[in-house]
GROMACS .gro file of C-alpha atoms in nm:
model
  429
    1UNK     CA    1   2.236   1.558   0.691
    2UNK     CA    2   2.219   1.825   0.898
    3UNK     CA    3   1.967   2.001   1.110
    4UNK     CA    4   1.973   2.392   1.130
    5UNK     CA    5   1.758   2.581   1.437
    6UNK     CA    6   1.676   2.866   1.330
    7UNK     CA    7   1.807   3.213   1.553
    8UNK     CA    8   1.718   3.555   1.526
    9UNK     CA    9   1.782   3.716   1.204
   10UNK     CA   10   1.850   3.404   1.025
   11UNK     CA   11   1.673   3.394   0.641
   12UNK     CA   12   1.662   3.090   0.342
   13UNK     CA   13   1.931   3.272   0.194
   14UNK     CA   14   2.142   3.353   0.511
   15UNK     CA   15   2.110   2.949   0.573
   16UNK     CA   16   2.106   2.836   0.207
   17UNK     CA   17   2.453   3.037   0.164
   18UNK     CA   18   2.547   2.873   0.535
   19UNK     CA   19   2.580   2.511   0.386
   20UNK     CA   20   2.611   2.556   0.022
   21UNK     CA   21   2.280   2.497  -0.071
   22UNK     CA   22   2.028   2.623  -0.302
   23UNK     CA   23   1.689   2.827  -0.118
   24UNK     CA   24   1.484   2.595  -0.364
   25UNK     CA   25   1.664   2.293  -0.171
   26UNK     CA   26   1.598   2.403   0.151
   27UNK     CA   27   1.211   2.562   0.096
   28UNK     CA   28   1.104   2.158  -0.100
   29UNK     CA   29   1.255   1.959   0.161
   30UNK     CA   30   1.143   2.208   0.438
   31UNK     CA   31   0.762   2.219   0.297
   32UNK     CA   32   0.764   2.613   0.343
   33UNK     CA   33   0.631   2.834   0.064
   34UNK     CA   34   0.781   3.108  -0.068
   35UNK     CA   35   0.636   3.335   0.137
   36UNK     CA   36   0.692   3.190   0.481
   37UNK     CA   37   0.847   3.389   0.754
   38UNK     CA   38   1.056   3.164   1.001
   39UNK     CA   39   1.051   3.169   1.338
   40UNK     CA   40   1.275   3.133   1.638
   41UNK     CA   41   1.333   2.817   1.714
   42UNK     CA   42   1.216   2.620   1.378
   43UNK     CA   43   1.416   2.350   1.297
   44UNK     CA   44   1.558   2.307   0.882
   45UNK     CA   45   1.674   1.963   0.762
   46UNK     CA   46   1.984   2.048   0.566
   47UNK     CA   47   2.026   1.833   0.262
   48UNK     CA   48   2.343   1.848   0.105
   49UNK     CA   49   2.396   1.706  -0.270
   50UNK     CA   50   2.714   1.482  -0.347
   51UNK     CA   51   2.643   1.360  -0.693
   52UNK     CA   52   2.443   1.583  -0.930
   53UNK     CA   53   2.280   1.542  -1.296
   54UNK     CA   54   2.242   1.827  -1.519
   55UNK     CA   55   1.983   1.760  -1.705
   56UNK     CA   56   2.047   1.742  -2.140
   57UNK     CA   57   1.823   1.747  -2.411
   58UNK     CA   58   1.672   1.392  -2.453
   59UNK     CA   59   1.719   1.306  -2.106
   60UNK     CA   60   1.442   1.135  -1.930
   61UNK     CA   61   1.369   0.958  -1.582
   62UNK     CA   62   1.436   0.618  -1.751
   63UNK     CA   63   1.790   0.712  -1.873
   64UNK     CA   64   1.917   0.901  -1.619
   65UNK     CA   65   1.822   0.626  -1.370
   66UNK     CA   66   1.921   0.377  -1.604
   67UNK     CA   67   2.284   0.599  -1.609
   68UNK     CA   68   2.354   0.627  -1.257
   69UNK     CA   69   2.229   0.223  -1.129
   70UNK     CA   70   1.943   0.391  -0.932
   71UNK     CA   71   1.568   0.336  -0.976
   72UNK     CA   72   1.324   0.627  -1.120
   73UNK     CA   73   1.150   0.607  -0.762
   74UNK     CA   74   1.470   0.729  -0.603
   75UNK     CA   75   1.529   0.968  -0.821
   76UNK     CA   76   1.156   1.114  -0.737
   77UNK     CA   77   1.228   1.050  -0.352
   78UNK     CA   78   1.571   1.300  -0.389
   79UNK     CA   79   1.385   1.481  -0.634
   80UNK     CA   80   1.023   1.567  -0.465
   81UNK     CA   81   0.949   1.876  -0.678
   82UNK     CA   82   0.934   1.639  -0.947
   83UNK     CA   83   0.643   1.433  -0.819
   84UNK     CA   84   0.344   1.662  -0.924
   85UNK     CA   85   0.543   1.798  -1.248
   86UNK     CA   86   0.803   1.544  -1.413
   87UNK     CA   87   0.858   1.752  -1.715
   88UNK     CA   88   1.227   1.797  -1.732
   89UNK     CA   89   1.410   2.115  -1.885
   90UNK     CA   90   1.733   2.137  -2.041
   91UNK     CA   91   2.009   2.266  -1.773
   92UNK     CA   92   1.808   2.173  -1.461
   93UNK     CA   93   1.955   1.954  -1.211
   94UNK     CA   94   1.846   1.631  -1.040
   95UNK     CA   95   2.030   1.523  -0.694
   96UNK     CA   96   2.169   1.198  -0.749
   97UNK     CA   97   2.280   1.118  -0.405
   98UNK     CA   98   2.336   1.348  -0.127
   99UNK     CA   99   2.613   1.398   0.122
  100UNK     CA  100   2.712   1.138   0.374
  101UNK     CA  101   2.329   0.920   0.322
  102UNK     CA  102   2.279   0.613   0.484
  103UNK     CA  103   2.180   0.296   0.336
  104UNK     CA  104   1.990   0.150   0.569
  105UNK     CA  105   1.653  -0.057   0.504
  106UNK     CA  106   1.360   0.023   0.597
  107UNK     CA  107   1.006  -0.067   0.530
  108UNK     CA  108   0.705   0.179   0.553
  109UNK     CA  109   0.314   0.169   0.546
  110UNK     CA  110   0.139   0.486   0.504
  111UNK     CA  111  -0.205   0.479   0.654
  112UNK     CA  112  -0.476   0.705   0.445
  113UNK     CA  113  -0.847   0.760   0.413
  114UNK     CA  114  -0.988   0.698   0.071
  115UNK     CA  115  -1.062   1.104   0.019
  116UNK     CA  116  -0.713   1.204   0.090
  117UNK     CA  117  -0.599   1.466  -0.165
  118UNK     CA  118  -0.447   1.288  -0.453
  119UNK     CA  119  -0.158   1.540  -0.464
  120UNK     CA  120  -0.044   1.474  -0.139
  121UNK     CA  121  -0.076   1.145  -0.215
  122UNK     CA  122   0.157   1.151  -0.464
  123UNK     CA  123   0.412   1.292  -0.274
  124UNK     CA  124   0.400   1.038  -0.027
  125UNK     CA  125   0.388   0.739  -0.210
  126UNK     CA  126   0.738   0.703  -0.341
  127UNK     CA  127   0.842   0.720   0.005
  128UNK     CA  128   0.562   0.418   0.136
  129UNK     CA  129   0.664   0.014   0.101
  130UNK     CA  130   0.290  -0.014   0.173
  131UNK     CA  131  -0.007   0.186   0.109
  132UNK     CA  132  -0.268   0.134   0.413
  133UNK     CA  133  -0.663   0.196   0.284
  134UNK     CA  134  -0.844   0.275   0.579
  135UNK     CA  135  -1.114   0.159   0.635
  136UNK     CA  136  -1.374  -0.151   0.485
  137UNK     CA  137  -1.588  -0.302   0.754
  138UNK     CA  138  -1.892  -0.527   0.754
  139UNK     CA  139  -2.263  -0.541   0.726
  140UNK     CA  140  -2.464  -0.786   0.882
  141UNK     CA  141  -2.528  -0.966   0.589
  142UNK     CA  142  -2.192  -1.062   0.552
  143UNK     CA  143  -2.099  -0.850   0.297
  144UNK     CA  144  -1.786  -0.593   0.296
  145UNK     CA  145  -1.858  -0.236   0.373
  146UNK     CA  146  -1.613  -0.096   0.075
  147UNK     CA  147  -1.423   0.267  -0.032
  148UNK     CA  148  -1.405   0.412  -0.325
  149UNK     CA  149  -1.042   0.250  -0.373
  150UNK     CA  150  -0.983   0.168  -0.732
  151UNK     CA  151  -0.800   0.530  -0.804
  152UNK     CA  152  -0.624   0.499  -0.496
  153UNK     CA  153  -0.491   0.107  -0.552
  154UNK     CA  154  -0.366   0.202  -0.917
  155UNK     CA  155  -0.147   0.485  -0.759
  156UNK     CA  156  -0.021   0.273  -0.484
  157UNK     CA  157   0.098  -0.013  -0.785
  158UNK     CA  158   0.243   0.325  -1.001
  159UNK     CA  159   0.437   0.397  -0.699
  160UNK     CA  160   0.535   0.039  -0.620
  161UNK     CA  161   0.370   0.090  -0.286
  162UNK     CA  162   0.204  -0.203  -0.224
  163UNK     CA  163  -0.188  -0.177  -0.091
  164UNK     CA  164  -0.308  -0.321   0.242
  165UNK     CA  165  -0.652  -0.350   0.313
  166UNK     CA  166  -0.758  -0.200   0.642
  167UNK     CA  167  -1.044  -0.393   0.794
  168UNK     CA  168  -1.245  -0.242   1.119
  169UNK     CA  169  -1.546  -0.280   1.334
  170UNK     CA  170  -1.630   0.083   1.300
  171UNK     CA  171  -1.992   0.165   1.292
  172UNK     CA  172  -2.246   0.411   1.121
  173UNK     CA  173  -2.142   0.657   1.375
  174UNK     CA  174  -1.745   0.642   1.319
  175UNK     CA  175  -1.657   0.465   1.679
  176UNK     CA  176  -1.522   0.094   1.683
  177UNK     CA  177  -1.851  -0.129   1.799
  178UNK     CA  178  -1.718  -0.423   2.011
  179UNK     CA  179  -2.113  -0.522   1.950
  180UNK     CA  180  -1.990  -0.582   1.594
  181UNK     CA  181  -1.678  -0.736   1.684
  182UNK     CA  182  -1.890  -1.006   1.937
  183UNK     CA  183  -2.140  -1.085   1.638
  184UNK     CA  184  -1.770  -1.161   1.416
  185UNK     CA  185  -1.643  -1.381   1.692
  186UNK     CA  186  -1.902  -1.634   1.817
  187UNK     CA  187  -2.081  -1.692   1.506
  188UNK     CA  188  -1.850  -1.927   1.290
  189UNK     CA  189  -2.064  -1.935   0.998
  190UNK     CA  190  -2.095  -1.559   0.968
  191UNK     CA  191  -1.750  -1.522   1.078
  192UNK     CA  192  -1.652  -1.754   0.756
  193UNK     CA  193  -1.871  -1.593   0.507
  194UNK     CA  194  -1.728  -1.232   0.650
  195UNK     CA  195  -1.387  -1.358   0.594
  196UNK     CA  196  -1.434  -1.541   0.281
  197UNK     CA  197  -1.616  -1.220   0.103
  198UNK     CA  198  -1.317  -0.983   0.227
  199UNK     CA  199  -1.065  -1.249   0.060
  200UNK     CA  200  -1.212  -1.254  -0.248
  201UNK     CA  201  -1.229  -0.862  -0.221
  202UNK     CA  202  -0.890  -0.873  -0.173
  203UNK     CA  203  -0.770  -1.112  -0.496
  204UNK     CA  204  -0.982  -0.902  -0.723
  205UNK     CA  205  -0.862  -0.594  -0.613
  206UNK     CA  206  -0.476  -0.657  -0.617
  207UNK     CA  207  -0.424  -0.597  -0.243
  208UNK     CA  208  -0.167  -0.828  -0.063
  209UNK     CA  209  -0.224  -0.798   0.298
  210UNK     CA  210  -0.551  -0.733   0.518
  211UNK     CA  211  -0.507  -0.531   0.837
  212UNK     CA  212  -0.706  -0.596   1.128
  213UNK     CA  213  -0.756  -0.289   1.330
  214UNK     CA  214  -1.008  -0.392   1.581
  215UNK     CA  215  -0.998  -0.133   1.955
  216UNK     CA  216  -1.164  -0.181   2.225
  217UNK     CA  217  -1.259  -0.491   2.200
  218UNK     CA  218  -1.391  -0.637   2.529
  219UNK     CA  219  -1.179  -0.812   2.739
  220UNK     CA  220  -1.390  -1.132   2.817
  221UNK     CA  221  -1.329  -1.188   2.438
  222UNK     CA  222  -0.989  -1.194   2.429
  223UNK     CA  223  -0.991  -1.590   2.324
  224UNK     CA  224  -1.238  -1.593   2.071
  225UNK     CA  225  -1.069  -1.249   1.900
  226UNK     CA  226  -0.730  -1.471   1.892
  227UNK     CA  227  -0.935  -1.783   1.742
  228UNK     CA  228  -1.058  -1.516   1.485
  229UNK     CA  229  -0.700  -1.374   1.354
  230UNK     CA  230  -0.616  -1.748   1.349
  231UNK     CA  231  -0.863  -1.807   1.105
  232UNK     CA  232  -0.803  -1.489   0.913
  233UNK     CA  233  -0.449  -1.590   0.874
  234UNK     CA  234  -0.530  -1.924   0.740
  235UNK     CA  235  -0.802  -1.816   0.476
  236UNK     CA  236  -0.524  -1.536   0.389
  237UNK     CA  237  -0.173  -1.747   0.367
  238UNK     CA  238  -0.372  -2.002   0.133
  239UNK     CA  239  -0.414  -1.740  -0.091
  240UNK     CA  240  -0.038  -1.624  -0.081
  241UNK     CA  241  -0.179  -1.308   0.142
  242UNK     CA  242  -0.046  -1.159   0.448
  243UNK     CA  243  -0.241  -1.083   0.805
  244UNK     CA  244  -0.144  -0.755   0.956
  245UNK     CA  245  -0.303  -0.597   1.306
  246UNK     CA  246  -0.235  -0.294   1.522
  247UNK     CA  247  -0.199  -0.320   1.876
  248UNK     CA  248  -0.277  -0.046   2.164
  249UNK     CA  249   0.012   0.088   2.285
  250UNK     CA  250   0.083  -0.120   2.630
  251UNK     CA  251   0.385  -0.124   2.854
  252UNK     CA  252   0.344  -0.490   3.034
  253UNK     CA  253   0.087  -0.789   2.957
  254UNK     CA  254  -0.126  -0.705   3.299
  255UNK     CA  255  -0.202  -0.307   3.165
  256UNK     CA  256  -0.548  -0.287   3.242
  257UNK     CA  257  -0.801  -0.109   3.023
  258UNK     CA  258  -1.039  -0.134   2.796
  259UNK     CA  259  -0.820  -0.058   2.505
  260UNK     CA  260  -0.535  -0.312   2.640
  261UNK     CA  261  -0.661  -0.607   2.762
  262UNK     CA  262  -0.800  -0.772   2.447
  263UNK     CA  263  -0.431  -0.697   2.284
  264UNK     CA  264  -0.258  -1.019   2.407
  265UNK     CA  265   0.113  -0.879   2.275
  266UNK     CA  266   0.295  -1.273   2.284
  267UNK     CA  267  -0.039  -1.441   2.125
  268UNK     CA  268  -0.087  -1.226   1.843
  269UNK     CA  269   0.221  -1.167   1.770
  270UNK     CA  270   0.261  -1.502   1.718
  271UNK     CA  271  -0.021  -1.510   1.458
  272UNK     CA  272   0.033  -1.203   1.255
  273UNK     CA  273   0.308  -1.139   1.008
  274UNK     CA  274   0.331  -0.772   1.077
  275UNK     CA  275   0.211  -0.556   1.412
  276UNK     CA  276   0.178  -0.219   1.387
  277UNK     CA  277   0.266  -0.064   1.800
  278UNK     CA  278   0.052   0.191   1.756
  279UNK     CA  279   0.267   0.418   1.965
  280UNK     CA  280   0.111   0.768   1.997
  281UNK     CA  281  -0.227   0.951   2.075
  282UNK     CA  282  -0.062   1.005   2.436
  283UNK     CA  283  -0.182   1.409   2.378
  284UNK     CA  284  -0.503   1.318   2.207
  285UNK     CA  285  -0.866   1.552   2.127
  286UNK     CA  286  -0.996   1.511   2.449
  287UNK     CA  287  -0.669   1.518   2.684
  288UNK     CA  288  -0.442   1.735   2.803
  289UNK     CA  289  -0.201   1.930   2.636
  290UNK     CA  290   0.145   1.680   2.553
  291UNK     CA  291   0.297   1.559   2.317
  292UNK     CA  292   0.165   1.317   2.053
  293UNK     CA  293   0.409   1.026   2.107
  294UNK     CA  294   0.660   1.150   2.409
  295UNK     CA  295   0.962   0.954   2.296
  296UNK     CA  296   0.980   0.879   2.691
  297UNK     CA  297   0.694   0.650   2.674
  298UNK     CA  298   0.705   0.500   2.335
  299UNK     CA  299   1.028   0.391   2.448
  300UNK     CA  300   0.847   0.188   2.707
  301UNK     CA  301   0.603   0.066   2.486
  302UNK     CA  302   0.881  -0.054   2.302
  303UNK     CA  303   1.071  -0.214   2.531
  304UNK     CA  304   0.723  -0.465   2.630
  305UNK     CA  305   0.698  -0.510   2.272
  306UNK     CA  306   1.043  -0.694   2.194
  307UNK     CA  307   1.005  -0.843   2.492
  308UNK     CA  308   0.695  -1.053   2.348
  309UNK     CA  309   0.663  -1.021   2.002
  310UNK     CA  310   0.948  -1.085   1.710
  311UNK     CA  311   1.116  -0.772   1.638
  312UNK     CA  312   1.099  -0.911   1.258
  313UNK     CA  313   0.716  -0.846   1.309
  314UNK     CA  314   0.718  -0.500   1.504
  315UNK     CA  315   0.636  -0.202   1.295
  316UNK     CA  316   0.710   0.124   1.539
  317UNK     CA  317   0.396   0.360   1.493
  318UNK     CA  318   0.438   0.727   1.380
  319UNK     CA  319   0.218   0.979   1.392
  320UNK     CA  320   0.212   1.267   1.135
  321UNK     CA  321  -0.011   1.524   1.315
  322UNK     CA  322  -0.018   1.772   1.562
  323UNK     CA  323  -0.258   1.930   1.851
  324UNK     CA  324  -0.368   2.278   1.890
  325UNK     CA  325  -0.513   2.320   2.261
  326UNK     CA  326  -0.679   2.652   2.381
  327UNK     CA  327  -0.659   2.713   2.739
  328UNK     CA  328  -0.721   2.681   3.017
  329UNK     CA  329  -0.781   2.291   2.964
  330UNK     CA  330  -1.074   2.200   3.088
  331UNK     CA  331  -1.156   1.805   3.112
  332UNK     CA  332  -1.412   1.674   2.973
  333UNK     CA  333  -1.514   2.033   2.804
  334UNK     CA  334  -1.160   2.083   2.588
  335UNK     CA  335  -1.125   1.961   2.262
  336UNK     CA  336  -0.789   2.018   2.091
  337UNK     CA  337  -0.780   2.105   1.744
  338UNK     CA  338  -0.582   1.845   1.534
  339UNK     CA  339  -0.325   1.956   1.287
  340UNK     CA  340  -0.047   1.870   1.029
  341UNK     CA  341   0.327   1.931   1.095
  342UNK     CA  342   0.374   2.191   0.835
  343UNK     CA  343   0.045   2.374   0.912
  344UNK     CA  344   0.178   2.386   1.321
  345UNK     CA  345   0.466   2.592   1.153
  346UNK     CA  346   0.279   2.824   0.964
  347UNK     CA  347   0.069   2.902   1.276
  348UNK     CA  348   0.375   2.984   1.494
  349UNK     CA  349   0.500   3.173   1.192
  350UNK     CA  350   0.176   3.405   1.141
  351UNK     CA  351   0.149   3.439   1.548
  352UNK     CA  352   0.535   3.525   1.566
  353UNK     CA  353   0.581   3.259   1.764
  354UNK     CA  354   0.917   3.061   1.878
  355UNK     CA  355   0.924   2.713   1.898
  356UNK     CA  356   1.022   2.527   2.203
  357UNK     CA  357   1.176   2.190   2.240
  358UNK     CA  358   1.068   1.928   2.534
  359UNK     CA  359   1.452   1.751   2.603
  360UNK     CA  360   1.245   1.470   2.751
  361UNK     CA  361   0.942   1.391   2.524
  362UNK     CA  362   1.218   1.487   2.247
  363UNK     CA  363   0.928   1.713   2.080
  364UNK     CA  364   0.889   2.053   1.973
  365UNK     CA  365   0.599   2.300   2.121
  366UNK     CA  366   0.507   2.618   2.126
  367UNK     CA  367   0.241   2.913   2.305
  368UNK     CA  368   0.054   3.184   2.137
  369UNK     CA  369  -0.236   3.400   2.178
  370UNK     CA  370  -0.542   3.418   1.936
  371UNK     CA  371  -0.858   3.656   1.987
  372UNK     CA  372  -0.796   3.699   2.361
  373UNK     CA  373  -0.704   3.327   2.411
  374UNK     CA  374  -0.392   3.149   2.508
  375UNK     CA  375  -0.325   2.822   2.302
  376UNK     CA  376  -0.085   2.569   2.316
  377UNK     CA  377   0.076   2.340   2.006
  378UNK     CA  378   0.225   2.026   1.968
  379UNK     CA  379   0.361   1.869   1.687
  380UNK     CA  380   0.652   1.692   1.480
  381UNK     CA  381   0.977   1.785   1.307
  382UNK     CA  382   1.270   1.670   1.195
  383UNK     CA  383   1.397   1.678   1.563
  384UNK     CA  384   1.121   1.400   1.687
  385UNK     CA  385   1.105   1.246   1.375
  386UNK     CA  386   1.513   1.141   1.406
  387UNK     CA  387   1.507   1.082   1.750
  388UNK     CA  388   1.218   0.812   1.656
  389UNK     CA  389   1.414   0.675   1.417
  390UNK     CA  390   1.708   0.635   1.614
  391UNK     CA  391   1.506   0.454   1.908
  392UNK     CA  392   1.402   0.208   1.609
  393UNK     CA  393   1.745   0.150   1.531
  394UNK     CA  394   1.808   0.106   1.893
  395UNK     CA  395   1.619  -0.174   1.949
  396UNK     CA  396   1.686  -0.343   1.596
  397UNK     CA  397   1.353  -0.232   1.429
  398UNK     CA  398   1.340  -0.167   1.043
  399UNK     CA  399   0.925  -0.065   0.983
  400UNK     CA  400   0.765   0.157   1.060
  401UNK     CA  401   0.362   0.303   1.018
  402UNK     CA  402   0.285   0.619   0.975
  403UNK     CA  403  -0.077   0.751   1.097
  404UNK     CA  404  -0.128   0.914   0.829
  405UNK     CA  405   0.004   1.056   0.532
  406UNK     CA  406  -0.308   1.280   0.482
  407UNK     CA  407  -0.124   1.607   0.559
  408UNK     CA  408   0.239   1.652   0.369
  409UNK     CA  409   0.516   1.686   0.595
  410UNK     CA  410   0.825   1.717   0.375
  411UNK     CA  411   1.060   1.688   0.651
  412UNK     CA  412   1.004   1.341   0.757
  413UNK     CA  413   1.030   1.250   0.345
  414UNK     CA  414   1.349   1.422   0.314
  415UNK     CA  415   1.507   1.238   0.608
  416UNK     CA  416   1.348   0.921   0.469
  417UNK     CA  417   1.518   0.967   0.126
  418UNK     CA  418   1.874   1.059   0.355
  419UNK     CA  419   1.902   0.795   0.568
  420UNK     CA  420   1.722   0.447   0.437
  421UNK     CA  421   1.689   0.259   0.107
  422UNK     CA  422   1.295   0.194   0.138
  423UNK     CA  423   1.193  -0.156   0.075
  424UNK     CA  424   0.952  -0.156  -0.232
  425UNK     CA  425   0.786  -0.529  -0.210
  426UNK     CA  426   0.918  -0.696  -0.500
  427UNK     CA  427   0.659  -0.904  -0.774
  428UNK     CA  428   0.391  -0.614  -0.738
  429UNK     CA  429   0.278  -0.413  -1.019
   0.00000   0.00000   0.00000
């Protein structure tokens, strides 16, 4: 793999003659239609093939994974385009395996709202060991709030993604109630019958793990939230299920805060089978202009987390979205505008933009002006994505959870389908 930054006067072809690629390669793995312009300073993953099939008549998925000992899902994950049209034409070629890849586990969990666009979908899916629903909750009657998640749990199986159940305190209003949580916590009864109905949810469904997201929960019920994932976990393992939860991103056991306290790192960590460090949001709607998850601080996060919880456990938190600030910031009036990788791209394209990179928060970033107004963007690419990556390997962590996969960002799949063999959970489907 290589990564390319792009210089004045470079073009697809220029680059796609540099490495001995085809411009088809480089646009499907690079997310950039056919007529994007690219800008100083944009970053190109650079696939290169090693093994390819040219494709005969009678050839299908089935046979030619069946010929070359690989699974049809890795031939979609080095073969993207074929995702949303599998049709296969006589004389086309399929990459097989690509120059110098890595075979590396890793699991994934893509996080998703139940109205993401099925397409996109999709295209993410071969590259997810888990598929995240997000979110049911709970009315007071004991009774689950549900999604419309029937579609979306039959794609997850077709793609051997397994689903998760995502289960919240959010309100009517969209904010996590810690009134809600309370009512969940002290009432045993209610707590049971809560627990009980999501269970059964969960058998006749198909999913195989529920994921507790609760935030902000109040500090002064710390104890009784850890007596609650205690009895999720034991309702769930006697059904052969698994108890997930995501924790606030903290850097010691003392961190104050609202969002921190609650999160007892060494207690629940103990309890759940897999912890999601939610490790970004550090340049958020309402804050200043920075980078999502400044590799600088998610280090730290990290750090406190193997310090307290089983690496085994940890899944390292990605986000898969960008900011677009106007300024001047102004706190407490500013609201950034939140945006997918790709789509940060276009903008600096169609503004004429070039594309910085931040040596310390290891993320890219760039200015331009709009209508009389100076704005600012953060975002991902393959640069922050890697250096992520490598940090994971660093400290012996092999999951990872992306929030979310509701925008495409092809880069991050095409470095996913270079460097790891992604675990698909086996007796599902």
């Amino acid at each position: 793999m290589l990564i390319h930054i792009v210089k004045a006067g470079d073009t697809l072809y220029s680059i796609a003659a540099l490495y001995g690629v085809s411009v088809e390669r480089l646009r499907t793995d690079n997310g950039l239609s056919p007529s994007q312009q690219l800008v100083v300073g944009q970053t190109l993953i650079v696939l290169i093939p090693s093994v390819v099939h040219t494709v005969s008549r009678g050839d299908n998925l089935y046979s030619i994974a069946d010929a070359y000992g690989v699974t049809v899902i890795e031939l979609l994950q080095k073969n993207p385009s074929l995702m949303l049209n599998p049709t296969l034409y006589p004389g086309s070629q399929l990459t097989i395996a690509f120059r110098g890849e890595q075979t590396r586990s890793m699991s994934t969990t893509g996080y998703a709202y139940s109205y993401i666009n099925r397409d996109i979908l999709r295209c993410a899916l071969p590259f997810m060991s888990y598929f995240a629903i997000f979110s049911y909750g709970f009315k007071e009657s004991g009774e689950p709030i549900p999604v419309d998640d029937e579609e979306l749990i039959a794609l997850a199986y077709e793609y051997e993604a397994a689903p998760v159940l995502v289960f919240t305190t959010i309100d009517e209003q969209g904010s996590f109630s810690g009134g809600k949580a309370n009512a969940l916590f002290y009432d045993l009864n209610y707590q049971n019958l809560v627990l009980d109905n999501v269970v059964e949810t969960m058998l006749e469904k198909g999913y195989v793990a529920l994921d507790v997201d609760f935030e902000y929960v109040d500090p002064d019920d710390e104890d009784a939230y850890i007596a609650f994932l205690e009895n999720a976990r034991d309702k769930l393992h006697a059904q052969g299920l698994l108890l997930n939860t995501a924790l606030a991103p903290k850097t010691s056991a003392s961190q104050q805060g609202l969002l921190y306290e609650a999160h007892d790192y060494e207690r629940i960590g103990a309890i759940a089978d897999n912890v999601l460090v939610m490790t970004y949001e550090w340049g958020y709607t309402y804050g200043p202009p920075m980078a999502v998850a400044p590799l600088n601080q998610v280090r730290r996060v990290i750090e406190y987390a193997v310090s307290a919880i089983p690496i085994e456990k940890i899944q390292m938190g990605i986000p898969n979205y960008g900011y677009d600030w106007t300024l001047p910031f102004e706190k407490g009036i500013s609201r950034a505008r939140s945006i997918g990788n790709q789509t940060a791209v276009s903008i600096a394209a169609e503004n004429n933009a070039a594309i910085s990179f931040d040596e310390t928060a290891m993320s890219p970033y760039f200015e331009y002006f709009s209508e009389g107004r100076e704005h600012i963007v953060w975002f991902e690419d393959i640069r922050s994505i890697k250096a992520k990556f490598d940090l994971a390997e660093e400290f012996g962590i092999s999951a990872v959870g992306y929030w979310n996969i509701m925008r495409p960002f092809a880069q991050n799949s095409a470095y996913l389908s270079y460097a790891f063999n992604i675990e698909k959970p086996g007796g599902i489907g």
